[in-house]
PDB file of C-alpha atoms in Angstrom:
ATOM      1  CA  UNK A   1     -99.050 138.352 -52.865  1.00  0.00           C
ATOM      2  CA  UNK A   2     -98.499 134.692 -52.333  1.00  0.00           C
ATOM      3  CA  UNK A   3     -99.952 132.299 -54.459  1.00  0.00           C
ATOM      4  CA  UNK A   4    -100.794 129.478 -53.033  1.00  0.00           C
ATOM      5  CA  UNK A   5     -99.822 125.784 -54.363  1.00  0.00           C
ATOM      6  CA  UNK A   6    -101.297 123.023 -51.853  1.00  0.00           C
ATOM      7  CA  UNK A   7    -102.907 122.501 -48.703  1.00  0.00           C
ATOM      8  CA  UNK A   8    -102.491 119.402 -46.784  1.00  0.00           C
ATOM      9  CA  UNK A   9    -100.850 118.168 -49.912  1.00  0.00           C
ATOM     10  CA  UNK A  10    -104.298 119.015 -51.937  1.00  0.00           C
ATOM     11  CA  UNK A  11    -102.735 120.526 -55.434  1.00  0.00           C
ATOM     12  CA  UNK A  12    -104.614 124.372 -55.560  1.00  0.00           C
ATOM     13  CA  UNK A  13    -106.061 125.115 -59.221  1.00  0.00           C
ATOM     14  CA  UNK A  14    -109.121 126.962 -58.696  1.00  0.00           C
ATOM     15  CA  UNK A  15    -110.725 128.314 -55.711  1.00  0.00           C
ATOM     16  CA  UNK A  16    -113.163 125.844 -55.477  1.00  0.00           C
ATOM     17  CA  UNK A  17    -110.082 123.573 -55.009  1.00  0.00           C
ATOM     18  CA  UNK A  18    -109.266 125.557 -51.534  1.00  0.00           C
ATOM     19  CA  UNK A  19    -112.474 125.122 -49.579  1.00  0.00           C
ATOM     20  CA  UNK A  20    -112.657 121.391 -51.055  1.00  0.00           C
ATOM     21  CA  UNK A  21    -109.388 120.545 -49.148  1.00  0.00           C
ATOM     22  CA  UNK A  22    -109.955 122.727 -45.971  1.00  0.00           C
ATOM     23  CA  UNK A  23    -113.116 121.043 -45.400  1.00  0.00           C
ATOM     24  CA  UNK A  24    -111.304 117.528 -45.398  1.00  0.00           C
ATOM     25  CA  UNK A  25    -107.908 118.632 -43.944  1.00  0.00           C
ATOM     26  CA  UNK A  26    -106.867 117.411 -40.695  1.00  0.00           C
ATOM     27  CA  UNK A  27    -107.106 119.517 -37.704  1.00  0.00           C
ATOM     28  CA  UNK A  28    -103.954 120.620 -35.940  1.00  0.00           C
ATOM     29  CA  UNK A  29    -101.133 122.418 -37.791  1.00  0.00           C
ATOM     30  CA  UNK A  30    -102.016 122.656 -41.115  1.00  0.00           C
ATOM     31  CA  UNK A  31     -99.208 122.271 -43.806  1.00  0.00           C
ATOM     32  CA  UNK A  32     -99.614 125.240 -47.263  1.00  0.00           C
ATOM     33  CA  UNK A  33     -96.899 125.498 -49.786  1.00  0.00           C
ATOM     34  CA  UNK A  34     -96.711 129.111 -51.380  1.00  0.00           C
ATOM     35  CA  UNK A  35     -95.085 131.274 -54.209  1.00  0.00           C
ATOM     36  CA  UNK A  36     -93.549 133.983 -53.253  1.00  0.00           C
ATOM     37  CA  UNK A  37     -90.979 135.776 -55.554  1.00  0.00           C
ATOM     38  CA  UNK A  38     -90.539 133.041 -57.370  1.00  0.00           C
ATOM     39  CA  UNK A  39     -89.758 130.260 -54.669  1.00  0.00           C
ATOM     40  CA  UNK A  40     -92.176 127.461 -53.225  1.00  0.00           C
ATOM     41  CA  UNK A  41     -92.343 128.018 -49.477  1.00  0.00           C
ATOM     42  CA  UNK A  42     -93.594 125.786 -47.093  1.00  0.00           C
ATOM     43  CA  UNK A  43     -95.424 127.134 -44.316  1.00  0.00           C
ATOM     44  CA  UNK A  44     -97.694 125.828 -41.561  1.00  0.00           C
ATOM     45  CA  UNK A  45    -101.440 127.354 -39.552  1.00  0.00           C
ATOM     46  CA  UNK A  46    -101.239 126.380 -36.043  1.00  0.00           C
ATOM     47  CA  UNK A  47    -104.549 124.778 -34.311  1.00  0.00           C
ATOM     48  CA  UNK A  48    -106.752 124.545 -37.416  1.00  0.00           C
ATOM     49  CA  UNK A  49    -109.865 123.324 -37.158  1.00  0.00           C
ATOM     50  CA  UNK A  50    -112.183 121.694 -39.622  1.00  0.00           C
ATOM     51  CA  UNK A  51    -115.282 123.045 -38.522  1.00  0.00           C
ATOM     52  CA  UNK A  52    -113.282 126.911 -39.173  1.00  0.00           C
ATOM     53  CA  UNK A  53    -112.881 126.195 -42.613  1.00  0.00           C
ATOM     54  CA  UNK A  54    -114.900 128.220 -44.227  1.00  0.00           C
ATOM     55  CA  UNK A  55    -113.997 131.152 -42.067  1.00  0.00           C
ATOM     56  CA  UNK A  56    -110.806 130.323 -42.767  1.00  0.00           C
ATOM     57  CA  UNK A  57    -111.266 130.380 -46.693  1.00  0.00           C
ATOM     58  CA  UNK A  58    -113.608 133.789 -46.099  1.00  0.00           C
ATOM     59  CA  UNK A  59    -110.482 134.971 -44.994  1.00  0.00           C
ATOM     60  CA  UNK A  60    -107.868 134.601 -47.690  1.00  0.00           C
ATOM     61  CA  UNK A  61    -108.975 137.015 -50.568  1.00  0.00           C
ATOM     62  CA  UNK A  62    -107.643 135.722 -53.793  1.00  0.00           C
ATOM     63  CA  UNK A  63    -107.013 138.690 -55.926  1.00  0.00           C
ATOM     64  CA  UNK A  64    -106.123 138.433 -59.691  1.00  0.00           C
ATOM     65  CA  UNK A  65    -102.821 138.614 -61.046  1.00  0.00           C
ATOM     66  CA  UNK A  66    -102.898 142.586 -61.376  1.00  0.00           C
ATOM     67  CA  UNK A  67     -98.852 142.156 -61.541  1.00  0.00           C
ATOM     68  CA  UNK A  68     -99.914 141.406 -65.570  1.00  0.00           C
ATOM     69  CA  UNK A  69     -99.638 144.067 -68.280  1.00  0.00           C
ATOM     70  CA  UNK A  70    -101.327 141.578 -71.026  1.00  0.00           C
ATOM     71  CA  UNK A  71    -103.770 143.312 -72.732  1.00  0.00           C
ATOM     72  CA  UNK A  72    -106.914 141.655 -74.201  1.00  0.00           C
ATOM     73  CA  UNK A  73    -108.031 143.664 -77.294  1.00  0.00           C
ATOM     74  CA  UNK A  74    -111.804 143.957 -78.618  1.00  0.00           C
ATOM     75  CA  UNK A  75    -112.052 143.440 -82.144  1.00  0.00           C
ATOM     76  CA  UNK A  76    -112.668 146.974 -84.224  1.00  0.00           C
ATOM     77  CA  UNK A  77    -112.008 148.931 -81.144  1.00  0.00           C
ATOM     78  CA  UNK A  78    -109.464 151.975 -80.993  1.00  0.00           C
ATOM     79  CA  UNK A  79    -106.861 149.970 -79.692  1.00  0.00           C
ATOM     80  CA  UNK A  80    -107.358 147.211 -82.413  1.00  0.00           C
ATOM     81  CA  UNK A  81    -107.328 149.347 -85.069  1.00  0.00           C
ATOM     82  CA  UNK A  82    -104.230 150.988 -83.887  1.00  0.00           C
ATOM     83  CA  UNK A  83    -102.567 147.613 -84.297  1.00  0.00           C
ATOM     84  CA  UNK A  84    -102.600 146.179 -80.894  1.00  0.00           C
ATOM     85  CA  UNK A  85    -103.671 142.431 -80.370  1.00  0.00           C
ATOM     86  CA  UNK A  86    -104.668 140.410 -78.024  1.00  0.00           C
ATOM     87  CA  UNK A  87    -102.150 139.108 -76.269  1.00  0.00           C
ATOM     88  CA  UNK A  88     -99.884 141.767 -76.389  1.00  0.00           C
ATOM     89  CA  UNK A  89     -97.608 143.177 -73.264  1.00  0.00           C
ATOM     90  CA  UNK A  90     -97.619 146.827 -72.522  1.00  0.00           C
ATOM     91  CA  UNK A  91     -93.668 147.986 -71.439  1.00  0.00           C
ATOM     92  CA  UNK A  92     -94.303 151.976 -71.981  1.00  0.00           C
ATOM     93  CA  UNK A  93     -97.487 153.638 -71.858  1.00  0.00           C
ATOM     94  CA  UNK A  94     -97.187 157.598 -72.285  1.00  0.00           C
ATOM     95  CA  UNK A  95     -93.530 157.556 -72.276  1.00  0.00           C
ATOM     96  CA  UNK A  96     -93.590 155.799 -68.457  1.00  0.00           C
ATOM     97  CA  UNK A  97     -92.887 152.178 -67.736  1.00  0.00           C
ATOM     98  CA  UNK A  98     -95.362 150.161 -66.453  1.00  0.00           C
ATOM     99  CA  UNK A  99     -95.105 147.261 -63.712  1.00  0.00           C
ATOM    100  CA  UNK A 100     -98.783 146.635 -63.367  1.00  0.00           C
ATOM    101  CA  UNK A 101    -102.369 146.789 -64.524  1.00  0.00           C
ATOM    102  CA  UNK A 102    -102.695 149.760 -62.136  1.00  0.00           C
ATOM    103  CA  UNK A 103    -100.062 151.722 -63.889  1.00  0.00           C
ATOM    104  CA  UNK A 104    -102.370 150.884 -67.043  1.00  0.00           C
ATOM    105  CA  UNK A 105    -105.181 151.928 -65.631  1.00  0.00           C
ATOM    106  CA  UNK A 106    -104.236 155.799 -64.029  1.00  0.00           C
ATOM    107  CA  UNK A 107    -101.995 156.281 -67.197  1.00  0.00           C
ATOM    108  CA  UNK A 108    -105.149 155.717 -69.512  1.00  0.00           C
ATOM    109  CA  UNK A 109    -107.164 157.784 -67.253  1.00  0.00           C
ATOM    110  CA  UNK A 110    -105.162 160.721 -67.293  1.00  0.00           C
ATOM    111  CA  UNK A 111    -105.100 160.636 -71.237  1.00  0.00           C
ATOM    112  CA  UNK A 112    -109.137 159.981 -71.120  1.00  0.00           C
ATOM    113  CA  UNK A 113    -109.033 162.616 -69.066  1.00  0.00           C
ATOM    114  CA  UNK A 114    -107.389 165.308 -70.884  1.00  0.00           C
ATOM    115  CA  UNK A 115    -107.922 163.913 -74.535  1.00  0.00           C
ATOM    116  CA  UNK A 116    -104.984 162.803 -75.238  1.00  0.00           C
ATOM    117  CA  UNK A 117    -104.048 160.107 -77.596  1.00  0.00           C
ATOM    118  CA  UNK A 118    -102.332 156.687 -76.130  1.00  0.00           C
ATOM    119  CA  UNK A 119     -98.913 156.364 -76.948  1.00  0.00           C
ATOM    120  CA  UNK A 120     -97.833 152.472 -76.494  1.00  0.00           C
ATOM    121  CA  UNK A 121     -94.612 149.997 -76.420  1.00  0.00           C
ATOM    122  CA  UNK A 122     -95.447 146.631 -76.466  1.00  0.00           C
ATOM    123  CA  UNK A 123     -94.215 142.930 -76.693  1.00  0.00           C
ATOM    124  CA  UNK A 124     -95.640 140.966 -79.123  1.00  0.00           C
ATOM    125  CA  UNK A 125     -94.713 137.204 -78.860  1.00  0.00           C
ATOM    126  CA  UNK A 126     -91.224 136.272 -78.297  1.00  0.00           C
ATOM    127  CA  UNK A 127     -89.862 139.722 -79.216  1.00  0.00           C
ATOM    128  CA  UNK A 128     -87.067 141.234 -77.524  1.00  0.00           C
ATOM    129  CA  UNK A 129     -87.714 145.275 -78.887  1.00  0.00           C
ATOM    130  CA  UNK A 130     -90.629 147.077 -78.204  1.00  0.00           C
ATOM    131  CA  UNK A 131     -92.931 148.267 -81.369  1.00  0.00           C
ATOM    132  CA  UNK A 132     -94.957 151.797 -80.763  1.00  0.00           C
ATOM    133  CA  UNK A 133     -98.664 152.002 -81.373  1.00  0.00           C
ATOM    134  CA  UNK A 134    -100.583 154.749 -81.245  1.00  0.00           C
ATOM    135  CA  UNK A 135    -104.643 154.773 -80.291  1.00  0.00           C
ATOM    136  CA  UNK A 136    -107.156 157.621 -79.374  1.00  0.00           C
ATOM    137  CA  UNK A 137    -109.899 157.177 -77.352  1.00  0.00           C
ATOM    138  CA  UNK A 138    -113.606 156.751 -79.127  1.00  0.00           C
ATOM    139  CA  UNK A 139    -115.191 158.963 -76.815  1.00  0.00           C
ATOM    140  CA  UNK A 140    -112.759 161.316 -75.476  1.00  0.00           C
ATOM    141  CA  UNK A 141    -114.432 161.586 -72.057  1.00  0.00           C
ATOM    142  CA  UNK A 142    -114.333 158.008 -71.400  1.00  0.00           C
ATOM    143  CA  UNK A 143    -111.709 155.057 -70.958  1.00  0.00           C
ATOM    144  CA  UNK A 144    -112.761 153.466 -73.974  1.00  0.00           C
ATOM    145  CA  UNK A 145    -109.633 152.774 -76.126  1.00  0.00           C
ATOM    146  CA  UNK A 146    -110.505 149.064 -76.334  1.00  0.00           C
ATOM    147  CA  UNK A 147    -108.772 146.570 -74.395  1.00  0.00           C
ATOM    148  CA  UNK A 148    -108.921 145.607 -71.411  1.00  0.00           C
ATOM    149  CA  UNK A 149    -106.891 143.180 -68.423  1.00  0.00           C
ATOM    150  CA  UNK A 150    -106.331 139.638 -69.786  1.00  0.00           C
ATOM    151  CA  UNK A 151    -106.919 136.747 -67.062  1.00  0.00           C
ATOM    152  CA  UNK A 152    -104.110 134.438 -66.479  1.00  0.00           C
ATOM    153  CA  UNK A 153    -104.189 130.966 -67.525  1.00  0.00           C
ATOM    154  CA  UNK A 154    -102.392 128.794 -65.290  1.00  0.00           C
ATOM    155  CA  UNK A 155    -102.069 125.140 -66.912  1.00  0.00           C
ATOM    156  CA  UNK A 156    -101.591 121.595 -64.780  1.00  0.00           C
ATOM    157  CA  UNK A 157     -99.119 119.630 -66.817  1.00  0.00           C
ATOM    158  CA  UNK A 158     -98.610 115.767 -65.903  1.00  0.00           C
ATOM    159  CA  UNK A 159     -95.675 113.558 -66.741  1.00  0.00           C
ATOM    160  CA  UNK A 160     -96.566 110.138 -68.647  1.00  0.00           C
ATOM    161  CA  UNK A 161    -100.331 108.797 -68.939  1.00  0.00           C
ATOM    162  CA  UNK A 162    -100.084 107.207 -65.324  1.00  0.00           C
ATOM    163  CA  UNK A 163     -99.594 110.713 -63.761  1.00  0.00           C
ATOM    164  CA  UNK A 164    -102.227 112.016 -66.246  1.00  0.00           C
ATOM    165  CA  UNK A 165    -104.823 108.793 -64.983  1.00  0.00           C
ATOM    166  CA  UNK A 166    -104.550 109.872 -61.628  1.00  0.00           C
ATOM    167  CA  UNK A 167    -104.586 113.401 -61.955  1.00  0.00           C
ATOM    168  CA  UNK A 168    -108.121 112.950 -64.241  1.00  0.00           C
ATOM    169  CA  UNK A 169    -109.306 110.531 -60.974  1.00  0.00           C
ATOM    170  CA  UNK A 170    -108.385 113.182 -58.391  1.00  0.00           C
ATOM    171  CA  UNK A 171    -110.171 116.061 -60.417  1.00  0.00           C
ATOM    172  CA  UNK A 172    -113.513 113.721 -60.858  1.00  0.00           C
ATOM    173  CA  UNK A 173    -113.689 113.163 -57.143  1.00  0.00           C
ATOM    174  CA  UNK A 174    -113.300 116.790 -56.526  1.00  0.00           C
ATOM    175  CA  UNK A 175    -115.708 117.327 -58.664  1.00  0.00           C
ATOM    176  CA  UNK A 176    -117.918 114.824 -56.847  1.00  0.00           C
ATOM    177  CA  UNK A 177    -117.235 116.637 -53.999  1.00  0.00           C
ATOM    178  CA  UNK A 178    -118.273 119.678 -55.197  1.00  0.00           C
ATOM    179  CA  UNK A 179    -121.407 118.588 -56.043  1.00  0.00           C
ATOM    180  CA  UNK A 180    -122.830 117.210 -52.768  1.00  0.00           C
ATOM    181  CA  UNK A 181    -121.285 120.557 -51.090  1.00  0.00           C
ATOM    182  CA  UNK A 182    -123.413 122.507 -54.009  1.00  0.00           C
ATOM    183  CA  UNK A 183    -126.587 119.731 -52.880  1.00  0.00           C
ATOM    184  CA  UNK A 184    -125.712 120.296 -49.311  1.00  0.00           C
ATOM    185  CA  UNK A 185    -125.568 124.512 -49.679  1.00  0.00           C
ATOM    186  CA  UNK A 186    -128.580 124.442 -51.488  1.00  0.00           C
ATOM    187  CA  UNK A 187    -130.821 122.884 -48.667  1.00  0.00           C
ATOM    188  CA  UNK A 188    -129.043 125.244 -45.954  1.00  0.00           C
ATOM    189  CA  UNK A 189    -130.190 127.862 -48.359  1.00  0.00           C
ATOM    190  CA  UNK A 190    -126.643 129.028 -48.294  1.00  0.00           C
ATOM    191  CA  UNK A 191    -127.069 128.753 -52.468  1.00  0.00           C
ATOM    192  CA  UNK A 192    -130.322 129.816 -54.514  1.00  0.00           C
ATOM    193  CA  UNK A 193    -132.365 127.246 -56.729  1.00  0.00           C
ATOM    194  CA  UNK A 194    -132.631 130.037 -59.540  1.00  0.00           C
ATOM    195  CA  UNK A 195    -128.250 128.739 -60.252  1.00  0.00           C
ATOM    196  CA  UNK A 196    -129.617 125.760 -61.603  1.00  0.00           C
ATOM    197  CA  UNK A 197    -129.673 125.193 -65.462  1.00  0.00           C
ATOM    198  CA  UNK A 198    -131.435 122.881 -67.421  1.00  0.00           C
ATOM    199  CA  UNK A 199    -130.737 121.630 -71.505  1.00  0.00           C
ATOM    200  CA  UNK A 200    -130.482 125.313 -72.885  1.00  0.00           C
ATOM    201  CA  UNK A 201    -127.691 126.430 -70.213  1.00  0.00           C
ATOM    202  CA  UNK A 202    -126.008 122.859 -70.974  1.00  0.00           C
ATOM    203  CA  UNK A 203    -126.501 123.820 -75.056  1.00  0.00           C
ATOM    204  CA  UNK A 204    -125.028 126.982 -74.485  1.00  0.00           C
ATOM    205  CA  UNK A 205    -122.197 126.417 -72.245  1.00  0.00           C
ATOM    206  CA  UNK A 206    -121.646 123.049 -74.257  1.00  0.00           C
ATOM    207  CA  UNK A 207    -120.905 126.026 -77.675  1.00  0.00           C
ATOM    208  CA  UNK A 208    -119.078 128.013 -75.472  1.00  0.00           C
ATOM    209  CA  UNK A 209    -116.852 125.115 -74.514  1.00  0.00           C
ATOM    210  CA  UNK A 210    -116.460 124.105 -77.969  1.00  0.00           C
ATOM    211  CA  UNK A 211    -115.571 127.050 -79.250  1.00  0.00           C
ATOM    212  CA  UNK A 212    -112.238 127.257 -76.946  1.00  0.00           C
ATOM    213  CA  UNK A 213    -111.153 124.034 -78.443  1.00  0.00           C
ATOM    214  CA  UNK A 214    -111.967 120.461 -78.271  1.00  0.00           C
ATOM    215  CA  UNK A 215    -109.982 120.010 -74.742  1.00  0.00           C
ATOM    216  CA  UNK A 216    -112.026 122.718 -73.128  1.00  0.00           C
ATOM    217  CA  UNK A 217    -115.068 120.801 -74.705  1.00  0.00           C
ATOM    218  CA  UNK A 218    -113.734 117.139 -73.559  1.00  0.00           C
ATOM    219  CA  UNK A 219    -113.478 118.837 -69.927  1.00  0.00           C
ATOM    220  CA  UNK A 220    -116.784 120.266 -69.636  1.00  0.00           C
ATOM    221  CA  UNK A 221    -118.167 116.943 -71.249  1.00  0.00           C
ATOM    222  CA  UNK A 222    -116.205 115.020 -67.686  1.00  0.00           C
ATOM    223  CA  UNK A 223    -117.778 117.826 -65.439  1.00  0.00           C
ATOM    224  CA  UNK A 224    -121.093 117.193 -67.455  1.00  0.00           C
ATOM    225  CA  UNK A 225    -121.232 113.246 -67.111  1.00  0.00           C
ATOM    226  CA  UNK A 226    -119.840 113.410 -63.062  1.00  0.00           C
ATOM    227  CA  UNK A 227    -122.750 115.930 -61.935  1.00  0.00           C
ATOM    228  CA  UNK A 228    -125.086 113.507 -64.081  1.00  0.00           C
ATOM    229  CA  UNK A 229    -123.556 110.140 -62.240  1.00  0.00           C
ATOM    230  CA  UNK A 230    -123.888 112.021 -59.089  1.00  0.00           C
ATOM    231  CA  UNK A 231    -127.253 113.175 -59.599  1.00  0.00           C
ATOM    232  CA  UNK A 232    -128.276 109.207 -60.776  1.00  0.00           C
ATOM    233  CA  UNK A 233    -126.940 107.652 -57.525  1.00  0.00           C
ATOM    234  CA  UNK A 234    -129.182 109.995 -55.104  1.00  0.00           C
ATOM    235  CA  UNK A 235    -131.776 107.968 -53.719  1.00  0.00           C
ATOM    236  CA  UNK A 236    -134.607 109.347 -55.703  1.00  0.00           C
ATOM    237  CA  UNK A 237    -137.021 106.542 -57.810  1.00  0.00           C
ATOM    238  CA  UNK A 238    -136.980 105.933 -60.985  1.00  0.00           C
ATOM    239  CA  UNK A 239    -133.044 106.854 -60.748  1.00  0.00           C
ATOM    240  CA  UNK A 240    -130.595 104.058 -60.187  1.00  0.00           C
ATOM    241  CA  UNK A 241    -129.945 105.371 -56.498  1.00  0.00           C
ATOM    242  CA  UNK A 242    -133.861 104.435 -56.197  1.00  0.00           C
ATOM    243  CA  UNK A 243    -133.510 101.315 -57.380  1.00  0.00           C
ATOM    244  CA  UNK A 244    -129.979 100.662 -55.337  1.00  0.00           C
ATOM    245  CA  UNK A 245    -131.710 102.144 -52.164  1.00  0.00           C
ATOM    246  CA  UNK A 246    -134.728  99.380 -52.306  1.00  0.00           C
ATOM    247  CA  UNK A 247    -132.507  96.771 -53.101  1.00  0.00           C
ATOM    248  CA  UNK A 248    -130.568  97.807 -49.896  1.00  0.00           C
ATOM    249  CA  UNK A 249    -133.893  97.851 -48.044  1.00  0.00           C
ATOM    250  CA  UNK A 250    -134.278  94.344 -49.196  1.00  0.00           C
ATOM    251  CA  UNK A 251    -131.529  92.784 -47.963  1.00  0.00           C
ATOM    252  CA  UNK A 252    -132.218  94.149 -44.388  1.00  0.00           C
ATOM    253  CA  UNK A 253    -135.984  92.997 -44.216  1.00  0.00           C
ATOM    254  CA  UNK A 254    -135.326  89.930 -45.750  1.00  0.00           C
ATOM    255  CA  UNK A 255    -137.875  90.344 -48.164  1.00  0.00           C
ATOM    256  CA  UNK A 256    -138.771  92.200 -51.505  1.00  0.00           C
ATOM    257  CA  UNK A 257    -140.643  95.459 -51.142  1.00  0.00           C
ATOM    258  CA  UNK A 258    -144.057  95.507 -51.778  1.00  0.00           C
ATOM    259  CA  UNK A 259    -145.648  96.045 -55.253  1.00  0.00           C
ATOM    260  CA  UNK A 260    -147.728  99.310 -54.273  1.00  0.00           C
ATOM    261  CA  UNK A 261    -144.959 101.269 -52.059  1.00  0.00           C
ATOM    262  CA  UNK A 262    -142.690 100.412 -55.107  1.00  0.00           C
ATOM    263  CA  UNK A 263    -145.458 101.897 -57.476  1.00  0.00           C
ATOM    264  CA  UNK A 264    -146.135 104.976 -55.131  1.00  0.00           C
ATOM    265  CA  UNK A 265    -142.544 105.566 -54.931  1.00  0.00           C
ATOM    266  CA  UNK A 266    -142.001 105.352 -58.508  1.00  0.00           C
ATOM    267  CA  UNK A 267    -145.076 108.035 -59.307  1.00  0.00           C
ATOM    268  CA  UNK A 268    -143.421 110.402 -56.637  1.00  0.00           C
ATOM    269  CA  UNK A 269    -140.017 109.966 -57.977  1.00  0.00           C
ATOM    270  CA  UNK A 270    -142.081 110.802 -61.751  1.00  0.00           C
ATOM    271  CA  UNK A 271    -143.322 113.647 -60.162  1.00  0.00           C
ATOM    272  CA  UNK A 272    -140.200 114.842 -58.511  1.00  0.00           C
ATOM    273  CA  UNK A 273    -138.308 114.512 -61.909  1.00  0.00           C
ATOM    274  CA  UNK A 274    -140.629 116.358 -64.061  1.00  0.00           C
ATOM    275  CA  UNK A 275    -140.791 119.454 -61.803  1.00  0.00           C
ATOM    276  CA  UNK A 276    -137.289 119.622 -61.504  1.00  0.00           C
ATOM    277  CA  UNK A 277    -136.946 119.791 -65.072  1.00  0.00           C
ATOM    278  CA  UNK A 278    -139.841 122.402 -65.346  1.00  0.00           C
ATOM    279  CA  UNK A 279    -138.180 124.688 -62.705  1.00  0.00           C
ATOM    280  CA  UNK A 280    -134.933 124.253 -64.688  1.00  0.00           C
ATOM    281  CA  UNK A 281    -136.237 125.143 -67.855  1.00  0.00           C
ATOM    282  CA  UNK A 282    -138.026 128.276 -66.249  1.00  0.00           C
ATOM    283  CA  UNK A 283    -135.133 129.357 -64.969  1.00  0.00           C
ATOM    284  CA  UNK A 284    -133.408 128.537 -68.599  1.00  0.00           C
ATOM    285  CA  UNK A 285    -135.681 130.831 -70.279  1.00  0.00           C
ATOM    286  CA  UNK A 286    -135.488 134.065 -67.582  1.00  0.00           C
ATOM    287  CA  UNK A 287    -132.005 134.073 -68.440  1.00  0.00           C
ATOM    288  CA  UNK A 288    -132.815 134.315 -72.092  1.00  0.00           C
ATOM    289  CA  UNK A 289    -135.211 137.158 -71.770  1.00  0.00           C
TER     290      UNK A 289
END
């Protein structure tokens, strides 16, 4: 039930965010600050090591926050037309008091169960009194009242535009980072190809962003352009890593590279482009069908 907030002073968002800074930790005892009940607790592994780490993050399963009773509500579903919303907390389902999204769940199957209408009390907002709804099941024989368990959104707030500065630098290098582990995971094979996503997965995540509001959009636009730079620095012709690499080469020999490797090069880097973006857009258009 803890939740953790850092590792070896690494700030923990996502879970991307704890492999990232188990991988670069230092080994020994290895400092993690946790919630629990409410209070930040510092604790400490003994003899970690960094080449454990991803046992280590196999090992802590991070569960959802089931401890939620926020509902999310489909649109002309029983529950919607009974008046609930999205967003709403359940306090009394069936006459009972509920602590968790479990207490949801075996309540709602009982009344699935045996036909029975829901009877809620919910929150709504910053009310202090419970309001009563009342829905009934769309197929009696099923759970389908319409709603659901709403995610938790956890949100990173900065103080002052320096704090913010940093905080945006810190995210793009972990981002970076992610990358080349993504890069590295897909030549170990530890990752399939068939992930990838060319312009119509960028289109459609790009709507999807926008549609959440403009800084969802502006945040997928900064993962967008840092897997792009990335991607331009590898040491592939035609790219700017291509053209950084021979310069490189260059300075060593003493001498420019020759005319025809640099032409060769720059037809297998061509060729090496366009079937990447092929592959992509194959895989693009599975997904569609």
């Amino acid at each position: 039930g803890d939740r953790i907030q850092s590792v070896a002073g690494e700030t923990i968002l996502r879970r991307t965010d704890l492999l990232a800074a188990l991988r670069k930790a230092p080994e020994g005892n290895l400092p993690v600050r946790v919630l629990r009940d409410g209070k930040t607790i510092p604790l400490e592994l003994p003899d970690f090591k960094r080449d454990k780490a991803l046992g280590l993050y196999e090992d802590i399963a991070l569960e959802q926050d089931l401890d939620s009773t926020t509902i999310l509500v489909r649109p002309k579903s029983a529950a919607f037309e009974a008046g609930l919303r999205t967003g709403d907390r359940i306090r009394f389902l069936q006459g009972e008091e509920v602590q968790a999204w479990n207490d949801i769940q075996n309540l709602a199957g009982t009344a699935a169960a045996e036909s029975l209408p829901l009877q809620f009390q919910i929150l709504r907002g910053d009310a202090s009194e419970p309001t009563t709804f009342t829905a009934t099941a769309a197929l009696p024989s099923s759970l389908d009242f319409g709603f659901g368990f709403l995610q938790g959104n956890y949100t990173y707030q900065t103080n002052g535009i320096t704090e913010a500065v940093l905080m945006g630098g810190r995210s793009s290098l972990r981002m970076l980072r992610e990358a080349g582990m993504t890069l590295r995971q897909m030549f170990r094979q530890e990752i399939s190809p068939k992930n990838l996503g060319g312009i119509v997965t960028i289109s459609k995540v790009s709507y999807q962003a926008s549609s959440m509001g403009w800084t969802k959009l502006l945040f997928f636009l900064c993962m967008l352009s840092v897997n792009l730079a990335f991607l331009n620095v590898l040491p592939i012709p035609l790219l700017d890593g291509g053209h950084l690499f021979f310069l490189m080469v260059e300075g060593i020999k003493g001498s420019p590279v020759s005319e025809k490797i640099m032409g060769y090069s720059q037809l297998v880097g061509l060729v090496l482009i366009l079937s990447l973006m092929v592959y992509v857009t194959y895989q693009d258009i599975l997904r569609l069908l």
